[in-house]
Short mmCIF file of C-alpha atoms in Angstrom, two decimals:
data_model
loop_
_atom_site.label_atom_id
_atom_site.label_comp_id
_atom_site.label_asym_id
_atom_site.label_seq_id
_atom_site.Cartn_x
_atom_site.Cartn_y
_atom_site.Cartn_z
CA MET A 1 98.06 97.49 116.31
CA SER A 2 95.95 99.21 113.83
CA PHE A 3 97.43 100.50 110.78
CA TYR A 4 95.42 103.40 111.37
CA ASP A 5 97.70 104.07 114.28
CA LYS A 6 100.79 104.18 111.97
CA LEU A 7 99.06 107.00 110.11
CA LYS A 8 100.15 110.38 110.46
CA PHE A 9 96.83 112.91 109.42
CA ASN A 10 98.06 116.58 109.12
CA ALA A 11 97.24 119.51 111.60
CA ASP A 12 93.77 119.59 109.51
CA GLY A 13 93.30 115.90 109.99
CA LEU A 14 94.03 115.03 106.42
CA ILE A 15 96.26 112.72 104.53
CA PRO A 16 97.21 112.76 100.98
CA ALA A 17 95.90 109.52 98.70
CA ILE A 18 97.68 108.88 95.65
CA ILE A 19 95.53 106.80 93.25
CA GLN A 20 97.08 104.47 90.65
CA ASP A 21 95.53 102.17 88.02
CA HIS A 22 96.15 98.70 89.23
CA ALA A 23 95.90 97.38 85.75
CA ASN A 24 98.54 99.47 84.15
CA GLY A 25 100.44 101.68 86.92
CA ARG A 26 99.18 104.96 85.56
CA VAL A 27 98.76 107.36 88.35
CA LEU A 28 95.61 108.76 87.86
CA MET A 29 94.98 111.40 90.74
CA MET A 30 96.16 112.73 93.99
CA ALA A 31 93.41 113.61 96.31
CA TRP A 32 92.96 114.25 100.36
CA MET A 33 91.34 111.86 102.78
CA ASN A 34 90.45 112.36 106.28
CA ARG A 35 89.68 109.40 108.64
CA ALA A 36 86.20 109.00 107.93
CA SER A 37 86.63 109.02 104.55
CA LEU A 38 89.45 106.47 104.46
CA GLU A 39 87.31 104.38 106.86
CA THR A 40 84.31 104.49 104.41
CA THR A 41 86.51 103.73 101.38
CA ILE A 42 87.78 100.34 103.38
CA ALA A 43 84.22 99.63 104.07
CA THR A 44 82.44 100.01 100.63
CA GLY A 45 85.32 99.24 98.57
CA LYS A 46 84.90 102.67 96.76
CA THR A 47 87.19 105.61 97.13
CA HIS A 48 86.03 108.80 98.99
CA PHE A 49 87.65 111.83 99.79
CA TRP A 50 87.49 115.08 101.72
CA SER A 51 87.57 118.05 99.41
CA ARG A 52 89.44 121.18 101.02
CA SER A 53 88.18 123.55 98.51
CA ARG A 54 84.32 122.34 99.07
CA GLN A 55 84.99 121.46 102.71
CA LYS A 56 82.83 118.21 101.75
CA PHE A 57 83.05 114.61 101.94
CA TRP A 58 82.60 113.05 98.57
CA MET A 59 82.80 109.79 96.63
CA LYS A 60 84.77 109.97 93.63
CA GLY A 61 82.38 109.11 90.80
CA GLU A 62 79.25 110.25 92.78
CA SER A 63 78.42 112.59 89.72
CA SER A 64 80.39 111.50 86.84
CA GLY A 65 79.86 107.79 87.46
CA HIS A 66 83.93 107.77 87.02
CA THR A 67 84.11 105.44 90.12
CA GLN A 68 87.06 103.71 91.54
CA THR A 69 87.02 100.13 93.06
CA VAL A 70 89.70 99.68 95.47
CA LYS A 71 92.30 96.86 94.76
CA GLU A 72 94.89 97.78 97.64
CA ILE A 73 95.81 100.26 100.05
CA ALA A 74 99.54 100.81 100.75
CA PHE A 75 100.99 103.54 102.89
CA ASP A 76 104.48 105.10 103.17
CA CYS A 77 107.33 104.51 105.63
CA ASP A 78 106.43 107.90 107.39
CA GLY A 79 102.82 107.27 107.54
CA ASP A 80 101.95 110.61 106.04
CA THR A 81 100.77 109.36 102.61
CA LEU A 82 98.48 106.70 100.97
CA LEU A 83 99.18 104.58 97.68
CA ILE A 84 95.77 103.19 96.78
CA GLN A 85 95.24 100.79 93.61
CA VAL A 86 91.96 101.12 91.85
CA GLU A 87 89.97 99.83 88.92
CA GLN A 88 89.03 103.04 87.32
CA ALA A 89 85.71 103.55 85.58
CA GLY A 90 86.01 105.93 82.55
CA ALA A 91 88.20 109.27 83.26
CA ALA A 92 89.74 109.86 86.79
CA CYS A 93 90.05 113.56 85.53
CA HIS A 94 87.05 116.10 85.87
CA GLU A 95 88.39 117.60 82.41
CA GLY A 96 87.80 114.24 80.55
CA TYR A 97 91.41 112.74 80.81
CA ARG A 98 92.17 109.29 81.89
CA SER A 99 94.23 110.69 84.33
CA CYS A 100 94.73 114.10 86.27
CA PHE A 101 98.50 114.35 84.94
CA PHE A 102 98.02 114.74 81.43
CA ARG A 103 100.27 117.52 81.08
CA SER A 104 104.06 117.34 81.08
CA ALA A 105 106.47 120.07 81.37
CA ALA A 106 109.72 120.76 79.46
CA ALA A 107 112.69 122.38 80.46
CA ASP A 108 112.10 125.72 78.40
CA GLY A 109 108.99 126.54 80.25
CA SER A 110 106.49 125.19 77.78
CA ASP A 111 103.88 122.21 78.37
CA ARG A 112 102.26 119.60 76.34
CA VAL A 113 99.16 117.12 76.76
CA THR A 114 100.30 113.60 76.77
CA GLU A 115 97.13 111.63 76.25
CA PRO A 116 94.06 111.86 74.51
CA GLN A 117 90.66 113.48 76.08
CA LEU A 118 88.59 110.32 76.50
CA LYS A 119 85.28 112.89 76.78
CA PRO A 120 84.44 116.77 77.09
CA PRO A 121 83.70 117.71 80.75
CA GLY A 122 80.51 118.86 79.39
CA GLU A 123 79.48 115.07 78.52
CA ILE A 124 80.70 113.61 81.84
CA TYR A 125 78.85 116.10 83.92
CA GLY A 126 75.84 117.38 81.73
CA LYS A 127 73.79 114.18 81.41
CA LYS A 128 72.63 113.65 85.09
CA MET B 1 102.82 131.55 79.71
CA SER B 2 105.47 129.23 81.54
CA PHE B 3 104.25 126.10 83.24
CA TYR B 4 105.47 127.44 86.66
CA ASP B 5 102.22 129.82 86.16
CA LYS B 6 100.10 126.96 85.94
CA LEU B 7 101.32 125.48 89.39
CA LYS B 8 99.66 126.27 92.58
CA PHE B 9 102.37 126.15 95.69
CA ASN B 10 100.46 126.07 99.01
CA ALA B 11 100.48 128.68 101.87
CA ASP B 12 104.04 127.20 102.88
CA GLY B 13 105.16 127.73 99.30
CA LEU B 14 105.11 124.08 98.33
CA ILE B 15 103.66 121.44 95.81
CA PRO B 16 103.69 117.51 96.61
CA ALA B 17 105.91 115.58 94.17
CA ILE B 18 104.85 112.14 93.34
CA ILE B 19 108.18 110.10 92.34
CA GLN B 20 107.70 106.99 90.27
CA ASP B 21 109.95 104.61 88.58
CA HIS B 22 109.79 105.37 84.85
CA ALA B 23 110.93 101.91 84.02
CA ASN B 24 108.08 99.81 85.87
CA GLY B 25 105.61 102.50 87.21
CA ARG B 26 106.27 101.63 90.92
CA VAL B 27 105.29 104.57 92.81
CA LEU B 28 108.45 105.34 94.96
CA MET B 29 107.77 108.10 97.39
CA MET B 30 106.07 111.73 97.89
CA ALA B 31 108.09 114.45 99.17
CA TRP B 32 107.38 118.13 99.00
CA MET B 33 109.03 120.96 96.81
CA ASN B 34 109.28 124.53 96.79
CA ARG B 35 109.97 126.66 93.31
CA ALA B 36 113.64 126.55 94.08
CA SER B 37 113.61 123.04 94.51
CA LEU B 38 111.67 122.51 91.34
CA GLU B 39 114.10 124.79 89.14
CA THR B 40 117.24 122.98 90.80
CA THR B 41 115.47 119.56 89.79
CA ILE B 42 115.09 120.86 86.29
CA ALA B 43 118.28 122.45 85.71
CA THR B 44 120.13 119.35 87.29
CA GLY B 45 118.18 116.55 86.04
CA LYS B 46 118.64 115.14 89.72
CA THR B 47 115.33 115.33 91.88
CA HIS B 48 115.65 118.16 95.12
CA PHE B 49 113.00 118.60 97.60
CA TRP B 50 112.30 120.80 100.74
CA SER B 51 112.20 118.83 103.83
CA ARG B 52 109.38 120.05 106.20
CA SER B 53 110.47 118.55 109.24
CA ARG B 54 114.29 119.77 108.82
CA GLN B 55 113.37 122.96 106.81
CA LYS B 56 116.04 122.42 104.62
CA PHE B 57 116.54 122.13 100.99
CA TRP B 58 118.03 118.36 99.96
CA MET B 59 118.95 116.36 97.17
CA LYS B 60 117.64 112.95 97.05
CA GLY B 61 120.92 110.66 97.59
CA GLU B 62 122.95 113.46 98.82
CA SER B 63 123.67 111.07 101.92
CA SER B 64 122.78 107.77 100.63
CA GLY B 65 124.25 107.99 96.98
CA HIS B 66 120.32 106.95 95.77
CA THR B 67 119.87 109.62 93.20
CA GLN B 68 117.04 110.07 91.01
CA THR B 69 117.68 111.07 87.41
CA VAL B 70 114.69 112.90 85.97
CA LYS B 71 112.76 111.48 82.92
CA GLU B 72 109.61 113.54 82.79
CA ILE B 73 107.60 116.01 84.92
CA ALA B 74 104.14 116.00 84.54
CA PHE B 75 101.58 118.17 86.70
CA ASP B 76 97.74 117.69 87.53
CA CYS B 77 94.53 119.33 86.40
CA ASP B 78 94.45 121.65 89.34
CA GLY B 79 98.40 122.47 89.11
CA ASP B 80 98.82 121.49 92.60
CA THR B 81 100.51 117.93 92.33
CA LEU B 82 103.64 117.13 90.25
CA LEU B 83 104.29 113.54 88.85
CA ILE B 84 108.14 112.76 88.20
CA GLN B 85 109.19 109.86 86.20
CA VAL B 86 112.74 108.98 87.57
CA GLU B 87 115.49 106.48 87.23
CA GLN B 88 116.20 105.44 90.68
CA ALA B 89 119.47 104.44 91.85
CA GLY B 90 119.13 101.78 94.71
CA ALA B 91 116.52 102.29 97.41
CA ALA B 92 114.09 105.18 97.39
CA CYS B 93 113.19 104.38 101.00
CA HIS B 94 115.52 105.46 103.81
CA GLU B 95 114.28 102.20 105.52
CA GLY B 96 116.15 100.49 102.57
CA TYR B 97 113.27 99.42 100.36
CA ARG B 98 113.12 100.00 96.71
CA SER B 99 109.44 102.21 97.61
CA CYS B 100 108.63 103.88 100.57
CA PHE B 101 104.87 102.19 100.05
CA PHE B 102 106.39 98.81 101.15
CA ARG B 103 103.51 98.33 103.69
CA SER B 104 99.82 97.32 102.56
CA ALA B 105 96.83 97.60 104.80
CA ALA B 106 94.16 94.97 105.18
CA ALA B 107 90.20 95.46 106.22
CA ASP B 108 90.88 94.13 109.39
CA GLY B 109 93.20 96.67 110.50
CA SER B 110 96.32 94.77 109.84
CA ASP B 111 99.40 95.31 107.46
CA ARG B 112 102.10 93.56 105.85
CA VAL B 113 105.43 94.52 104.13
CA THR B 114 104.94 93.53 100.16
CA GLU B 115 108.47 93.91 99.12
CA PRO B 116 111.99 92.80 99.91
CA GLN B 117 114.31 95.02 102.03
CA LEU B 118 117.10 95.84 99.73
CA LYS B 119 119.52 96.86 102.40
CA PRO B 120 119.12 97.51 106.17
CA PRO B 121 119.28 101.38 106.86
CA GLY B 122 122.56 100.99 108.70
CA GLU B 123 124.39 100.18 105.29
CA ILE B 124 123.11 103.01 103.44
CA TYR B 125 123.91 105.77 105.77
CA GLY B 126 126.66 104.11 107.95
CA LYS B 127 129.47 103.94 105.12
CA LYS B 128 129.96 107.59 104.50
#
């Protein structure tokens, strides 16, 4: 039995993938995969996703150069979420932060930025 | 502006929450919250979720005693995913593993268990 048979893609054929930095455990981002993007991720060793907003298959880093090299792919007990360990080149976040989770919330409703911005977004996407 | 206004709940009023062990960075599980369960999580300091399969509000650990004490709540650049740091009592997984992500996949389609089972599920739920 292939592990694919243990996965549950949702009604849209998608499964959420949590992306974690294998070197330090920082959770970098969460994005969605369909079966084809997961197969391509495994075949190429680079993360590929399905963009729900753009309805488009994409390789992480195809515009920015900030690719993710896959180290390990785990899945949860229900088979409905992936956890992928990667080696991240540059910033995972399109806003120029290492992690997309760069803001934390406080009980009073405020929030604060918890990590430095590596690059302004214009530098990431403006130099192609 | 409250951080709630920066969050995007989906069409069902839900947002995925990645739960991470604050002590060692292990990703423990992913579950869904609605606004009420997030508010209760913040008010009580214990994680609360919305079960999509049971259509029910629940506190993590209400049956097992394996509660999660919240240390920090972060959210991503798009405001559509939460990352919550917790102190985990016992096993996060209903199958008795510390993490729900106890299986990893290989390129040949096989998978393997990567961590020890702390308790058989019968022991977790059978002793109420």
